[in-house]
CSV table of C-alpha atoms in Angstrom, one decimal:
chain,number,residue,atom,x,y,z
A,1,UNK,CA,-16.2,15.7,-27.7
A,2,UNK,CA,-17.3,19.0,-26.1
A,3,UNK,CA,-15.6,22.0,-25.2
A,4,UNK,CA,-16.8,21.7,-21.9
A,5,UNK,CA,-15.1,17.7,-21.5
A,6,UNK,CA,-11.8,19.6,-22.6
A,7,UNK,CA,-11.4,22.2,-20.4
A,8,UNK,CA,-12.7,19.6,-17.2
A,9,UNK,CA,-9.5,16.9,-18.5
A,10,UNK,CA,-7.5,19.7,-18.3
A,11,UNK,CA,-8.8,20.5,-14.9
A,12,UNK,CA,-8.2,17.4,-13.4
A,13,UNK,CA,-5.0,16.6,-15.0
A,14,UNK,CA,-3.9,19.8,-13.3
A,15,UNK,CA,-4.6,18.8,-9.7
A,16,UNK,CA,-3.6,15.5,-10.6
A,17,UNK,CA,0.1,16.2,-12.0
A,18,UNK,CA,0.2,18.7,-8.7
A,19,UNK,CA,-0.9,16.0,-6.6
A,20,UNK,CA,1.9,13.7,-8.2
A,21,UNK,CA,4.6,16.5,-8.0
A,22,UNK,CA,4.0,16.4,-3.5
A,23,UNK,CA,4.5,12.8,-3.5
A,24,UNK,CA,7.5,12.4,-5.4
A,25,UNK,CA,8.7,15.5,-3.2
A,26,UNK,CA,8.0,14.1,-0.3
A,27,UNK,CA,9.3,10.8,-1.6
A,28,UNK,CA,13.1,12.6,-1.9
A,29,UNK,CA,12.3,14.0,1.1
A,30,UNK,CA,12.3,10.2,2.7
A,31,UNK,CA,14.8,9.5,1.1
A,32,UNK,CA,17.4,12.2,2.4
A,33,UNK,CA,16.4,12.1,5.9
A,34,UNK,CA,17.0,8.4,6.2
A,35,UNK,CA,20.6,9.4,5.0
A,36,UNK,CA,20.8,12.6,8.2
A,37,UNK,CA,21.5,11.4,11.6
A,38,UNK,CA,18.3,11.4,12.9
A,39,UNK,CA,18.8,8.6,15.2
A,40,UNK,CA,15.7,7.3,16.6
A,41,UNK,CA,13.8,9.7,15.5
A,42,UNK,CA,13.7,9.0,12.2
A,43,UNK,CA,11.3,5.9,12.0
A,44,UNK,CA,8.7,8.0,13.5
A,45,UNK,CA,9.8,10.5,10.5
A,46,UNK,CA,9.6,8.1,7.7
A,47,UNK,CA,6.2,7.1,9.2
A,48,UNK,CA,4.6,10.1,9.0
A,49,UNK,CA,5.7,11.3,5.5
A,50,UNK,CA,4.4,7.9,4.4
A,51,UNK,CA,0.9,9.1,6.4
A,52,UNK,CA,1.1,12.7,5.0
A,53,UNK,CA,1.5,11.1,1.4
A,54,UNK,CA,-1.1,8.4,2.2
A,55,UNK,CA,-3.7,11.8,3.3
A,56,UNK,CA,-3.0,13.1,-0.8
A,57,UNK,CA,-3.9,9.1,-2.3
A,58,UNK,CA,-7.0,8.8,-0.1
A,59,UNK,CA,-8.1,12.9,-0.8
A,60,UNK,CA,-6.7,13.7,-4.3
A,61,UNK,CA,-6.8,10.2,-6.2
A,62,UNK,CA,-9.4,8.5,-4.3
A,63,UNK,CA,-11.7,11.2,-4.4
A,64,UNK,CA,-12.3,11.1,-0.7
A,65,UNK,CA,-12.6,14.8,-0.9
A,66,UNK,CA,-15.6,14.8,-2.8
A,67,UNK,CA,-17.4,11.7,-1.3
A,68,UNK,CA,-19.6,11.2,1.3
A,69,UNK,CA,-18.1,11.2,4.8
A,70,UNK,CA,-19.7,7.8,5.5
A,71,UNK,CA,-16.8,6.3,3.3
A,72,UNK,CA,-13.6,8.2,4.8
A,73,UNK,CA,-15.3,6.5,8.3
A,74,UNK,CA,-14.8,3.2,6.7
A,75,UNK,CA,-11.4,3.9,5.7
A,76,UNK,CA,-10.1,5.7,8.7
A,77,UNK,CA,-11.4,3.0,11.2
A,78,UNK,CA,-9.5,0.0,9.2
A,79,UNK,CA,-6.4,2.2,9.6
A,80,UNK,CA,-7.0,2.8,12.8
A,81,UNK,CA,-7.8,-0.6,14.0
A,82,UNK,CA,-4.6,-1.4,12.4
A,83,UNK,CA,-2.9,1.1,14.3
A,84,UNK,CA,-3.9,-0.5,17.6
A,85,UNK,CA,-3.0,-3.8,16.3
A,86,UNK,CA,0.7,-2.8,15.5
A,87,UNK,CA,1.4,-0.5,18.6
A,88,UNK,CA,-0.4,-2.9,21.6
A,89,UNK,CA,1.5,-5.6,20.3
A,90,UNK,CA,5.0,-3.6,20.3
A,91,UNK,CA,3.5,-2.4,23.8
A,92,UNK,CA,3.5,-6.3,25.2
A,93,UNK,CA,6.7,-6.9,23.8
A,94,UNK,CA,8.7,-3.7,24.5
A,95,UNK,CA,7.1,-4.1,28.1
A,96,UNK,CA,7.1,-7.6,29.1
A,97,UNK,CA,9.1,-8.7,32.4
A,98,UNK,CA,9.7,-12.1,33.3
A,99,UNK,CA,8.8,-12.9,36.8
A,100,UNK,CA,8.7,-15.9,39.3
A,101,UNK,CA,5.6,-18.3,38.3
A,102,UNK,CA,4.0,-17.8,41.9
A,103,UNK,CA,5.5,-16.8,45.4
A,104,UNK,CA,8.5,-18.8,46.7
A,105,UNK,CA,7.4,-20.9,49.2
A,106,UNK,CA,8.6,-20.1,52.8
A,107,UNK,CA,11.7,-22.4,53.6
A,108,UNK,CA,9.2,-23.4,56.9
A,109,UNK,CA,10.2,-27.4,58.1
A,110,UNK,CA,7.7,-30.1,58.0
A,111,UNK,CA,7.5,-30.0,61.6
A,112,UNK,CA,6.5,-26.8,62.6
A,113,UNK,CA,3.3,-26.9,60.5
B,1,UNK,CA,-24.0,0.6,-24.7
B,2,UNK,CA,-23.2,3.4,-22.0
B,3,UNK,CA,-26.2,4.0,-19.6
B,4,UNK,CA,-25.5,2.3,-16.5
B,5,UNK,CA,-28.5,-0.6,-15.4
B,6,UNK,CA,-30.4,0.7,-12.2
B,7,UNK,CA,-30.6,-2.2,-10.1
B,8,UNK,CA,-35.0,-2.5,-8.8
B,9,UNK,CA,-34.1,-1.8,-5.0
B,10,UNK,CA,-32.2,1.6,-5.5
B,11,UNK,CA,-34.2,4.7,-6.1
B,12,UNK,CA,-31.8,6.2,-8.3
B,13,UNK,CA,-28.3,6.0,-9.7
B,14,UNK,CA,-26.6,8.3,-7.4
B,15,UNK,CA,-27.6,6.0,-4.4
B,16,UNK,CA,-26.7,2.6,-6.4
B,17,UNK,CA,-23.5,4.5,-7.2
B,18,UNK,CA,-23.3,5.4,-3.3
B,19,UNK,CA,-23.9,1.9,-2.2
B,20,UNK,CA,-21.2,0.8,-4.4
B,21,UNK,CA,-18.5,2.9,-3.8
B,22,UNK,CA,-19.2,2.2,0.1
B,23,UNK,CA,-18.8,-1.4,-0.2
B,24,UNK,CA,-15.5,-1.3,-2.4
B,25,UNK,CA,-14.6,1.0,0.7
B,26,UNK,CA,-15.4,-1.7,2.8
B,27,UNK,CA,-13.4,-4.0,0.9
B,28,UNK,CA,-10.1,-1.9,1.2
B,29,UNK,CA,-10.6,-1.7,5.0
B,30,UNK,CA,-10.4,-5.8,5.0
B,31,UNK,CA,-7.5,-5.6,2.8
B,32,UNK,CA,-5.8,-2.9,5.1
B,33,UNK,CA,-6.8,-5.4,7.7
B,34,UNK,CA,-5.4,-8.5,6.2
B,35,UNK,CA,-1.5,-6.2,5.9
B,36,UNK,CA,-2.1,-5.0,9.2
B,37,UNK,CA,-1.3,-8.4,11.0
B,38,UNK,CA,2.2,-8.3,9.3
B,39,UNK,CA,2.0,-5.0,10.2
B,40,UNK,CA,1.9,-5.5,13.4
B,41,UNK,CA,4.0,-9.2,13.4
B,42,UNK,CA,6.8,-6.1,11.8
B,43,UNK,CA,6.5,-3.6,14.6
B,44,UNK,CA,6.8,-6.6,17.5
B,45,UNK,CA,9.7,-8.2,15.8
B,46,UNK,CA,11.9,-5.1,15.4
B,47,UNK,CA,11.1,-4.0,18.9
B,48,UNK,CA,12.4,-7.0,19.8
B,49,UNK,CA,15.8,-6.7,17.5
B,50,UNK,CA,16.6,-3.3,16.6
B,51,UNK,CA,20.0,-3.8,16.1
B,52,UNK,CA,19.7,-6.9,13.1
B,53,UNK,CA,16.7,-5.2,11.7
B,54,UNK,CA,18.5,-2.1,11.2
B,55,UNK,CA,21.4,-4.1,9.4
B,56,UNK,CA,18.8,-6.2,7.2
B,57,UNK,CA,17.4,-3.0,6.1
B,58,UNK,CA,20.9,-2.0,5.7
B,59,UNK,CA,21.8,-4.6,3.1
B,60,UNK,CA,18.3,-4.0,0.8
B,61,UNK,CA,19.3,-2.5,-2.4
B,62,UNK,CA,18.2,1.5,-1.7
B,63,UNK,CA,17.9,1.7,-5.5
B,64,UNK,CA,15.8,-0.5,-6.8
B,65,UNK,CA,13.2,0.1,-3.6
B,66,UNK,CA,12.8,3.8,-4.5
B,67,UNK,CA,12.8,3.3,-8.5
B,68,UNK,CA,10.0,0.7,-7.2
B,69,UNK,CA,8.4,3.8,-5.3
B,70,UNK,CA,8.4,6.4,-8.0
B,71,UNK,CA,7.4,3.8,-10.3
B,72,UNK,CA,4.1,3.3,-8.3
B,73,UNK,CA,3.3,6.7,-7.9
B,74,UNK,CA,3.3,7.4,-11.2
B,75,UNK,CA,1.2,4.4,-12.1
B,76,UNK,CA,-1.4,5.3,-9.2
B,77,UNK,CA,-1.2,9.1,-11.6
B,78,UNK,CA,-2.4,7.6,-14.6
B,79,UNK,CA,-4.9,5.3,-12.9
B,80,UNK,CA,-6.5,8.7,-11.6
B,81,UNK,CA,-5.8,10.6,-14.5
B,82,UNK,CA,-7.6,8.0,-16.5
B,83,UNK,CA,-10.7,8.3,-14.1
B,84,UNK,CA,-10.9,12.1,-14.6
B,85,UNK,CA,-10.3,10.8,-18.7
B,86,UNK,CA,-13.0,8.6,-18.7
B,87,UNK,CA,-15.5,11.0,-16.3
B,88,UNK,CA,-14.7,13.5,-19.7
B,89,UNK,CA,-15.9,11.5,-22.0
B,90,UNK,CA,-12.5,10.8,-23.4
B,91,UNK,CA,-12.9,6.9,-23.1
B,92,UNK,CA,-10.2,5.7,-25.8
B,93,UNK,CA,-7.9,8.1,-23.8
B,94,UNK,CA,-8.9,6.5,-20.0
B,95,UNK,CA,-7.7,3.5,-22.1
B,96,UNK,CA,-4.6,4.1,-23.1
B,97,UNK,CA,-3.6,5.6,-19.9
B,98,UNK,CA,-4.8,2.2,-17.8
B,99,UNK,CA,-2.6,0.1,-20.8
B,100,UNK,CA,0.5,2.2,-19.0
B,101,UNK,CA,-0.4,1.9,-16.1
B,102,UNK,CA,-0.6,-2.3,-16.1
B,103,UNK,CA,2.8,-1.6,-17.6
B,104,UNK,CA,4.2,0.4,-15.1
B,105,UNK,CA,2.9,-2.4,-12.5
B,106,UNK,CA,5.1,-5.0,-14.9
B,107,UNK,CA,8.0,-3.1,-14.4
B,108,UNK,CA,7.5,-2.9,-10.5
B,109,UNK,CA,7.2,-6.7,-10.6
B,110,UNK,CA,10.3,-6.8,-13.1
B,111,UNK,CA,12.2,-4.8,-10.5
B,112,UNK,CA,11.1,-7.1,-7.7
B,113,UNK,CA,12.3,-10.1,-9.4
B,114,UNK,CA,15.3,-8.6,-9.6
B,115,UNK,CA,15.8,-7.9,-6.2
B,116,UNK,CA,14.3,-11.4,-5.7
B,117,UNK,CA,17.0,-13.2,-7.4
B,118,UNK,CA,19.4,-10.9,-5.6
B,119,UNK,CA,18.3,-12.4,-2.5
B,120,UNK,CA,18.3,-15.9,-3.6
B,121,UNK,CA,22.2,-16.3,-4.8
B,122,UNK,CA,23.0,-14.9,-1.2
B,123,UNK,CA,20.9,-17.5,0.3
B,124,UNK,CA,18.4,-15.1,2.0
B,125,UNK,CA,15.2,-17.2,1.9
B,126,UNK,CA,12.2,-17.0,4.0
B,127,UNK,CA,12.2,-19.2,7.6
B,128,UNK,CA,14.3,-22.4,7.5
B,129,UNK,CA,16.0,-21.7,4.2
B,130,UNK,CA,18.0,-19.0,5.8
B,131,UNK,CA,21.3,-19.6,4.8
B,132,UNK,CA,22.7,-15.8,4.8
B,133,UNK,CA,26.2,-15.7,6.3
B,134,UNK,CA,26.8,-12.0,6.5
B,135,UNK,CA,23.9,-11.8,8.8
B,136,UNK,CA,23.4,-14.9,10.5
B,137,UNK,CA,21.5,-13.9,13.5
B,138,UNK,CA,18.3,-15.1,14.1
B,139,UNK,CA,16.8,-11.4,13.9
B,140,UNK,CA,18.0,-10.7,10.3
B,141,UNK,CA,16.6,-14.0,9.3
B,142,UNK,CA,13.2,-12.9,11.0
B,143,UNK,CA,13.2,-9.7,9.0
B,144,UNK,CA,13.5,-11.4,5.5
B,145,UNK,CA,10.9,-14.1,6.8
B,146,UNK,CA,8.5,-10.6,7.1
B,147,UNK,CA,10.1,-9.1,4.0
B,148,UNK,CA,9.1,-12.1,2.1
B,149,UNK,CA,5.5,-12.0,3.3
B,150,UNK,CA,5.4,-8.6,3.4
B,151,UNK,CA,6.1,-8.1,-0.4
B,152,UNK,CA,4.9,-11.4,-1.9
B,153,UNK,CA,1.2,-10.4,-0.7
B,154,UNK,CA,2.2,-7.0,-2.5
B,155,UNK,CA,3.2,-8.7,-5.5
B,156,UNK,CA,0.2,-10.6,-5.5
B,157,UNK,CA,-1.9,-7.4,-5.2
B,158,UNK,CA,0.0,-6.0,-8.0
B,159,UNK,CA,-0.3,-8.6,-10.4
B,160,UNK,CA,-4.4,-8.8,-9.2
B,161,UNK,CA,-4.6,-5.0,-10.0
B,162,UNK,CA,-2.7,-5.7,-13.1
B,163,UNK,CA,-5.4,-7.6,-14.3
B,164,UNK,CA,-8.1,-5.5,-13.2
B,165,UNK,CA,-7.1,-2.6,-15.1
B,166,UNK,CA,-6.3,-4.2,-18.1
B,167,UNK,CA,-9.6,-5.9,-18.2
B,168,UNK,CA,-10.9,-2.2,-17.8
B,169,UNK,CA,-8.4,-0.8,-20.1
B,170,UNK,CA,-9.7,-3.2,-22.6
B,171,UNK,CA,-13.6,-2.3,-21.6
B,172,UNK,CA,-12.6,1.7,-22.3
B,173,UNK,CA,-10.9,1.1,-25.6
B,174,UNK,CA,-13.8,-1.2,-26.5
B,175,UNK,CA,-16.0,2.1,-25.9
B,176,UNK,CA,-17.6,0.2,-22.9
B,177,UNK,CA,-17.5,2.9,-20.3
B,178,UNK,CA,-18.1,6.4,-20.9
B,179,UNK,CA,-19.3,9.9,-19.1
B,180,UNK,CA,-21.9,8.8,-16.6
B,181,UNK,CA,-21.0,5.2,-16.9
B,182,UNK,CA,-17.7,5.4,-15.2
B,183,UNK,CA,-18.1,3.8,-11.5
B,184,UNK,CA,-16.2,0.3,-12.6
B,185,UNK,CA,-13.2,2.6,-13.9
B,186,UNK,CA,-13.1,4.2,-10.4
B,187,UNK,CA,-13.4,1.1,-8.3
B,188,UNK,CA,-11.0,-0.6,-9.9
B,189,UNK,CA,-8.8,2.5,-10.1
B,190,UNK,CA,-9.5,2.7,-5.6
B,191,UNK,CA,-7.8,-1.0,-6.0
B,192,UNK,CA,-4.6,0.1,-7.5
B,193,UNK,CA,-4.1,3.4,-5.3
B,194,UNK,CA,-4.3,0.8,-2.0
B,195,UNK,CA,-1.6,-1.3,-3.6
B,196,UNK,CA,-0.2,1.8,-4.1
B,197,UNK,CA,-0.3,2.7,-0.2
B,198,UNK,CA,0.6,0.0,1.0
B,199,UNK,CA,3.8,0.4,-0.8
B,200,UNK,CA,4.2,3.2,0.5
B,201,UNK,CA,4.6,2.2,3.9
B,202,UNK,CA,6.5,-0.8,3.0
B,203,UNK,CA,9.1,1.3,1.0
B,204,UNK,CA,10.4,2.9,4.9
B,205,UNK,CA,10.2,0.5,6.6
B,206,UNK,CA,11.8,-2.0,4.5
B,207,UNK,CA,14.4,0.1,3.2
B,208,UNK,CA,14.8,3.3,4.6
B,209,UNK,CA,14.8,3.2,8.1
B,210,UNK,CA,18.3,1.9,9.6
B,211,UNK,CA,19.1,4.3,12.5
């Protein structure tokens, strides 16, 4: 083994172990705001640590960073289209009224028609 | 045996490479796909019953899902620090750190049947084997219905992954894959770090959030 191959495992163990440290950080972070009284905000919150820790995966041990665009495009539209799965179906539920099938017929009598 | 084959209708190895990392790519955005509709079946169902969702998270052991989390994080290091091994030239190494990652993946599922059998002497089981009396609206019993689902396609990923990288664990040992030769190690490694994600997401919402 080179030199060279030494000093590049070293190099990306670095990033690596860095990359590792921010999610277990962001992990505890999780962790003690679902113990605060956030209220209702903190689903939102727990969502977007999840995405913040999902942006290191895809960049850091994915290698999206160093890949062609072309393949974050894939990957970003799947999550999107999954996105507007989840929230248009909350939207029908969280918005749905019931209402009368059709129009209540006028109390008119037979004989006046 | 480490040069790669170049396929006749690719010019070169860097656009066979190319075309193959785009279509495992692809792949992951079907799997995303194929979570999303619980996904979504998740976010319409606790819409519709904050209140017994919030206590069904409430009763999931807080523990054992964030030892579970930790667990996979780490795995999802050592698959990358294996590719960067591997990408070296250090092969027996990229090995060695895939063999701990399959057994970091057999603890997760160790850890789940744990919280499995948990569930099963208090009678939560998925749809009409509900039988949980501490929550016995029909909310809670939706939630564990998803939970179920939710985690047993997981599991399945897991143990699928599992066998992926021990099959490459096996090929780097064996000298198979080397510097320049290191595109299956990768692809298979992209496999584990969605399994990895989508535990990620699973790990809030199915036992964090409980406003």
């Amino acid at each position: 083994m080179t030199r060279a191959a030494t000093a590049e495992t070293h190099a990306s163990t670095g990033r690596y172990v860095a990359v590792w440290a921010a999610l277990v950080g962001l992990t505890l972070l999780s962790f003690l705001l679902s113990r605060a009284p956030l209220g209702a905000a903190e689903l939102p919150a727990a969502l977007a640590i999840a995405a913040a820790k999902t942006a290191l995966v895809l960049l850091f041990f994915m290698h999206l960073i160093e890949q062609r665009t072309t393949n974050a495009v894939v990957i970003l539209t799947a999550a999107a289209y999954v996105v507007l799965l989840a929230s248009l179906t909350t939207a029908d539920v969280v918005t749905r009224r019931t209402f009368p099938r059709a129009p209540t017929p006028p109390a008119t009598s037979p004989a006046s028609r | 045996m480490n040069a790669p084959r170049l396929a006749e209708q690719f010019e070169d190895l860097a656009k066979q490479g190319q075309a193959a990392r785009l279509g495992m790519w692809l792949f992951l955005g079907s799997e995303l796909l194929l979570f999303g509709g619980l996904f979504a079946l998740y976010a319409a169902y606790r819409a519709m019953y904050p209140a017994e969702f919030a206590e069904a998270v409430a009763h999931n052991s807080v523990a054992i899902g964030t030892t579970n989390t930790l667990v996979l994080i780490t795995s999802s290091l050592t698959v990358a620090m294996s590719v960067g091994a591997v990408r070296a030239d250090r092969p027996r190494r990229a090995g060695r750190l895939l063999a701990l990652s399959v057994l970091l993946g057999a603890v997760f599922l160790a850890l789940k049947g744990v919280e499995y059998a948990a569930h099963f002497r208090d009678g939560i089981l998925p749809g009409e084997g509900y039988r949980f009396a501490e929550l016995p609206a029909a909310g809670a019993s939706l939630f564990f219905t998803l939970y179920y689902l939710l985690t047993g396609l997981h599991a399945l990923h897991v143990t699928a992954g599992m066998t992926l990288l021990g099959w490459l664990s096996w090929g780097c040992l064996r000298g198979r894959y080397a510097a320049g030769n290191d595109l299956h190690v990768e692809l298979g490694g992209l496999y584990w770090h969605l399994v990895d994600i989508v535990w990620i997401f699973l790990w809030p919402l199915l036992y964090l959030a409980h406003p």
